[in-house]
Short mmCIF file of C-alpha atoms and ligand atoms in Angstrom, two decimals:
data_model
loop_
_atom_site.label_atom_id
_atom_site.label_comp_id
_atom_site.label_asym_id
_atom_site.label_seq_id
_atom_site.Cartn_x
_atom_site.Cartn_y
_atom_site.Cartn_z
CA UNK A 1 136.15 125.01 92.94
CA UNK A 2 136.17 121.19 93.67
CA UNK A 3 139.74 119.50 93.10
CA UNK A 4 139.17 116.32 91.39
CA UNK A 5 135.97 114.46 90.49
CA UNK A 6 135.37 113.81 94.41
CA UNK A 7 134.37 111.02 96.01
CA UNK A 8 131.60 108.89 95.96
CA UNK A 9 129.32 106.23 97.86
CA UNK A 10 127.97 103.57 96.23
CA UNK A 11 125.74 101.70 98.28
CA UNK A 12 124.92 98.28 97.58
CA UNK A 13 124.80 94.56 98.62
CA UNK A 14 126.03 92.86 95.49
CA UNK A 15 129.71 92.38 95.61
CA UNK A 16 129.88 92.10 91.85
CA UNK A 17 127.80 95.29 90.97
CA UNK A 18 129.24 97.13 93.25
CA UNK A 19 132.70 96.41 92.35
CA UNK A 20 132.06 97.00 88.30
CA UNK A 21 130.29 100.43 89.43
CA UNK A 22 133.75 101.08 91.17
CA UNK A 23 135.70 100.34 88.61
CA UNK A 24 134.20 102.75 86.31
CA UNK A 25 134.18 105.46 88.61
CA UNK A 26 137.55 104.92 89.53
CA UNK A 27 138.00 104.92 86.26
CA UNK A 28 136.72 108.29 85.59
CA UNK A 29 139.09 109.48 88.53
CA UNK A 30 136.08 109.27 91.57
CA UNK A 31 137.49 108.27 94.67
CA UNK A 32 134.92 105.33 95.45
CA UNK A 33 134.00 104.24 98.85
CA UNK A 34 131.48 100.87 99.42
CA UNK A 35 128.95 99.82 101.28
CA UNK A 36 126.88 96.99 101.78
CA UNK A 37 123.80 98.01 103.85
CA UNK A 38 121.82 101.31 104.47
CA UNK A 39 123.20 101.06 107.86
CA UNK A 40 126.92 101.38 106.66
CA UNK A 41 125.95 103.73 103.43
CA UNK A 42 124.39 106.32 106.11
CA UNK A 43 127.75 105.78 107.86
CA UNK A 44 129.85 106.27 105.24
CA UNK A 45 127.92 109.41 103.68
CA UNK A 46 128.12 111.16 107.44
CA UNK A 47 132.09 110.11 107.61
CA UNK A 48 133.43 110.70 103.63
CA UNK A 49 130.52 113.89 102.89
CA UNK A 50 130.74 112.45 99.25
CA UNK A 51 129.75 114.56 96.05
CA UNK A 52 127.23 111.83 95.32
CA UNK A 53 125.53 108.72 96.39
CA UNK A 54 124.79 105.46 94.60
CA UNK A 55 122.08 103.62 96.07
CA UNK A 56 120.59 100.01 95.27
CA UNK A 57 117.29 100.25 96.75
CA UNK A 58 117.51 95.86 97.59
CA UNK A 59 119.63 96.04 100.48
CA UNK A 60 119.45 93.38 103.15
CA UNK A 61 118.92 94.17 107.02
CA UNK A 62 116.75 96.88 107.93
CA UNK A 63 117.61 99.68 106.26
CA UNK A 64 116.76 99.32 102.33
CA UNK A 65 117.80 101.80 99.52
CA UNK A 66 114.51 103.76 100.22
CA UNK A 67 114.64 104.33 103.59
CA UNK A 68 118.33 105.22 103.29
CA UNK A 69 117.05 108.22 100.47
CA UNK A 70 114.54 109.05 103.14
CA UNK A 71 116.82 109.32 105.97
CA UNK A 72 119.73 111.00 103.90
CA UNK A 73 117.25 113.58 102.74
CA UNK A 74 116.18 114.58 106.48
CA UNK A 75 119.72 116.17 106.62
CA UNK A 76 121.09 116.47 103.60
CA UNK A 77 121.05 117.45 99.64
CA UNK A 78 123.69 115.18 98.45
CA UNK A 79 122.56 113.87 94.99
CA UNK A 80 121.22 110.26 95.00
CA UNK A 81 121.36 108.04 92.25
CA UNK A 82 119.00 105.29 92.65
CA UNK A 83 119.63 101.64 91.32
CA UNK A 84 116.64 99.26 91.05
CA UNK A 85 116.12 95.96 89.92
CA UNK A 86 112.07 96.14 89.62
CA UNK A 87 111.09 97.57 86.85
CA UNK A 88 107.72 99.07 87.56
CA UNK A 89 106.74 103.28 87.24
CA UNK A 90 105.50 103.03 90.52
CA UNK A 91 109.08 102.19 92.36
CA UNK A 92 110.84 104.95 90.17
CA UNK A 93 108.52 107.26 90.74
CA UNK A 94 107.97 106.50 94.45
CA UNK A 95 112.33 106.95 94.32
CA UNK A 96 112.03 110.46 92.65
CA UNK A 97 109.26 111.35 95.67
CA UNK A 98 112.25 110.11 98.36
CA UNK A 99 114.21 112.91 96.69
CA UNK A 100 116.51 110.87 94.60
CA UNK A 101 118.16 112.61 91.50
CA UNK A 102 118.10 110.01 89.26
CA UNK A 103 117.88 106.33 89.12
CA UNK A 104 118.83 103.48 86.38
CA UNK A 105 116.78 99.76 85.85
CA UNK A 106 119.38 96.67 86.89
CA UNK A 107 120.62 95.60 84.33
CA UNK A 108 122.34 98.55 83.28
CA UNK A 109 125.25 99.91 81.61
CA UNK A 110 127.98 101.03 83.87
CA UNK A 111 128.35 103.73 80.87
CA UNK A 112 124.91 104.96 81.36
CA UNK A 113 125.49 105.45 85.35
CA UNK A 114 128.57 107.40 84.95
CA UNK A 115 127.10 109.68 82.07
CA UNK A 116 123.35 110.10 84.54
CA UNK A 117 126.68 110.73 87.24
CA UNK A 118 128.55 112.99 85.55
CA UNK A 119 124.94 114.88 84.58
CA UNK A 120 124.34 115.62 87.57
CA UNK A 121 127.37 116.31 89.57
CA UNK A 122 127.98 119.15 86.23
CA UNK A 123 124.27 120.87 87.25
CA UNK A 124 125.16 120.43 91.57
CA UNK A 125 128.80 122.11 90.68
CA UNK A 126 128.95 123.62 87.38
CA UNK A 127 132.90 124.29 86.19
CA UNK A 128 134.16 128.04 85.57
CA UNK A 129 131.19 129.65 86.52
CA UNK A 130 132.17 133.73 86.02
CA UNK A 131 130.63 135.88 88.79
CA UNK A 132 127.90 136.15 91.27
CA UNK A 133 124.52 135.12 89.78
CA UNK A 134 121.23 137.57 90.81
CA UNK A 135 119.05 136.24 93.14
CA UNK A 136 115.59 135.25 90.91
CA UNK A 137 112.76 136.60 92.15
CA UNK A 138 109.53 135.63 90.70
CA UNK A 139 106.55 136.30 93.29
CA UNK A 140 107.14 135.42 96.69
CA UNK A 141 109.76 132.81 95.74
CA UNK A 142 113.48 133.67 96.20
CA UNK A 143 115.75 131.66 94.11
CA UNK A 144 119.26 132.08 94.99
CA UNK A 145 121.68 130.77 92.32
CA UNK A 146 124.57 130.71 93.93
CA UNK A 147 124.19 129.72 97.64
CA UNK A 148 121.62 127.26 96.05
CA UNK A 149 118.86 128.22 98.26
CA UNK A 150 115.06 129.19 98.14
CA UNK A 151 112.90 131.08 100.49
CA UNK A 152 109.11 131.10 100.09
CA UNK A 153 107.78 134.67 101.99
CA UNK A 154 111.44 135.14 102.93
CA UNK A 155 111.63 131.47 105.10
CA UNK A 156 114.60 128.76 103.78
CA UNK A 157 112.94 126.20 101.90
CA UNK A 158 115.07 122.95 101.49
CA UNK A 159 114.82 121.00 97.99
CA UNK A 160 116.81 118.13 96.67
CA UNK A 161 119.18 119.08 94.07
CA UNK A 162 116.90 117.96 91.03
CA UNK A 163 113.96 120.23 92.52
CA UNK A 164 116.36 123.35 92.72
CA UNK A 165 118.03 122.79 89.06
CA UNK A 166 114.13 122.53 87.84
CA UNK A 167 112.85 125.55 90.09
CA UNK A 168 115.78 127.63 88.99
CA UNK A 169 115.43 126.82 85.11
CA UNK A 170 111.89 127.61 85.29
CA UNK A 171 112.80 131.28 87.40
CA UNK A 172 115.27 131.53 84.30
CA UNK A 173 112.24 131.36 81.73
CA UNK A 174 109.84 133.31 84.05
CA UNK A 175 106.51 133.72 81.84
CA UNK A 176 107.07 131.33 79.26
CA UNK A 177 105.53 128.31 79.00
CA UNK A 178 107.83 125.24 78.97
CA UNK A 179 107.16 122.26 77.61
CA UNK A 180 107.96 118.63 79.42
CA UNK A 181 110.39 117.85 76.94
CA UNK A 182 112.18 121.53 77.34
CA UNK A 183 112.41 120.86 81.01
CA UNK A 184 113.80 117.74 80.74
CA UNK A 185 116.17 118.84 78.42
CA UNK A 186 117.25 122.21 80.13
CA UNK A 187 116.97 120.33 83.76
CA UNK A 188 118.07 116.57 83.06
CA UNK A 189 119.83 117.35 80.16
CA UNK A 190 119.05 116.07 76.37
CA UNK A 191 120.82 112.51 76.95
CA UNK A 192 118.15 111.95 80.01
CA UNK A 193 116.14 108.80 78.66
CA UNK A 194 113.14 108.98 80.79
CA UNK A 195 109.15 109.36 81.01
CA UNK A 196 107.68 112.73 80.83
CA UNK A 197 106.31 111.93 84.15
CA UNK A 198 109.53 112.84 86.01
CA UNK A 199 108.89 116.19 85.45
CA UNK A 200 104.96 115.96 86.67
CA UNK A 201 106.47 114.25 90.02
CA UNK A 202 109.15 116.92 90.65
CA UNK A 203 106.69 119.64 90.65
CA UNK A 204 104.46 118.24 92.56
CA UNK A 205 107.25 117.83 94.92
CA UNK A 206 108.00 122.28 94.59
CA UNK A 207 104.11 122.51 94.89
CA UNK A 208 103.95 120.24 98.64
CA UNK A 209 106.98 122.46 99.59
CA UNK A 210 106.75 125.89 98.26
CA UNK A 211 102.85 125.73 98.77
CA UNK A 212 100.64 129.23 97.32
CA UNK A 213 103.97 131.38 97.51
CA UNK A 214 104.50 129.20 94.13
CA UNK A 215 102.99 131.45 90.76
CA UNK A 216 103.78 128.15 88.98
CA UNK A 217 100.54 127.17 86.42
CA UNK A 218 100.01 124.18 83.98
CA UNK A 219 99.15 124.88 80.64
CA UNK A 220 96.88 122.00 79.98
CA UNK A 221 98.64 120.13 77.07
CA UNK A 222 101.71 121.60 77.01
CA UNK A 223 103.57 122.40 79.70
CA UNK A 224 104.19 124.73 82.88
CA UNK A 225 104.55 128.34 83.46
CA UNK A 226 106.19 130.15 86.17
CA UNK A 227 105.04 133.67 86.91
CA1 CA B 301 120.77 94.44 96.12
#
């Protein structure tokens, strides 16, 4: 489908971060492309139309790593993978709101980024897929598989990639209930290392967009339930 691992944008201010990130992508056969500023990153995402985006949310100038997520998600569904030096829920969850896929703490391991990396990029574009998937219908929501696109009462709906992997895995398991833990590990995959919470944020996210046409209920204690 894709020929090669793609490229990527890693945006980010810190010459020496941003070259050890490129050297393990490059590594892993990415073609890597840097920036220093959200101004540039938005630039270079519009010019290169990478498979993914790296972004450091402490970026000087005007544009920092949130506002970039914010203003890449007005017009587009590239996966983000945020990179943040504070260390507080409130930042990583307030990241996961702007739409981003994933994020890792500074310091990290370059290891751990390309494994989150390679996560996701293997949900967005899964290899040797065999033939068209059925649209999943579950109430008034329209989950379309393969053209990766929802419609509430027949309109488009646009998600990030993370909210359409976890919308789609829950249309998979209509009427069972799902614990946190199951959809991380169905939607994030088992190696995620991560807070339960993730999961609560992303569907408040579906809730805000897909509104009453969602049948999605939480089973107090244990998990959710679509349909
Ligand atoms: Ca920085």
């Amino acid at each position: 489908m894709t020929e090669g691992p793609g490229t990527i944008v890693v945006v980010e201010d810190d010459p020496n971060i941003a070259d050890l990130v490129d050297m393990y992508l490059r590594r892993d056969g990415f073609r890597v492309v840097q920036a220093s500023s959200g101004e540039s990153g938005l630039e270079a995402v519009d010019r290169e139309h990478p498979r993914l985006v790296v972004v450091d949310i402490g970026l000087p100038k005007r544009m920092d790593g949130l506002e970039l997520c914010r203003t890449l998600r007005g017009t587009s569904d590239v996966p983000i993978v945020i990179l943040t030096a504070r260390d507080s829920e409130i930042d990583r969850v307030l990241g996961l709101e702007l739409g981003a896929d994933d994020y890792v703490t500074k310091p990290f391991s370059p290891r751990e980024l390309l494994a989150r990396i390679r996560a996701i990029l293997r949900r967005a574009d899964p290899p040797g897929r065999g033939g068209p998937k059925p649209v999943l219908k579950v109430g008034e929501v329209e989950v379309d598989v393969d053209r990766h696109e929802v419609r509430a009462g027949g309109a488009l709906v646009p998600l990030t990639a993370r909210e359409f992997d976890l919308l789609a895995f829950l249309a998979e398991n209509e009427g069972l209930v799902l614990s946190r833990r199951q959809l991380l590990d169905g939607v994030w995959g088992p190696d995620w290392v991560g807070d339960d919470r993730t999961v609560d944020v992303h569907v408040r996210q579906l809730r805000k967009k897909l509104g009453s046409a969602l049948a999605l209920s939480t089973v107090w204690g244990v998990g959710y339930r679509l349909g």
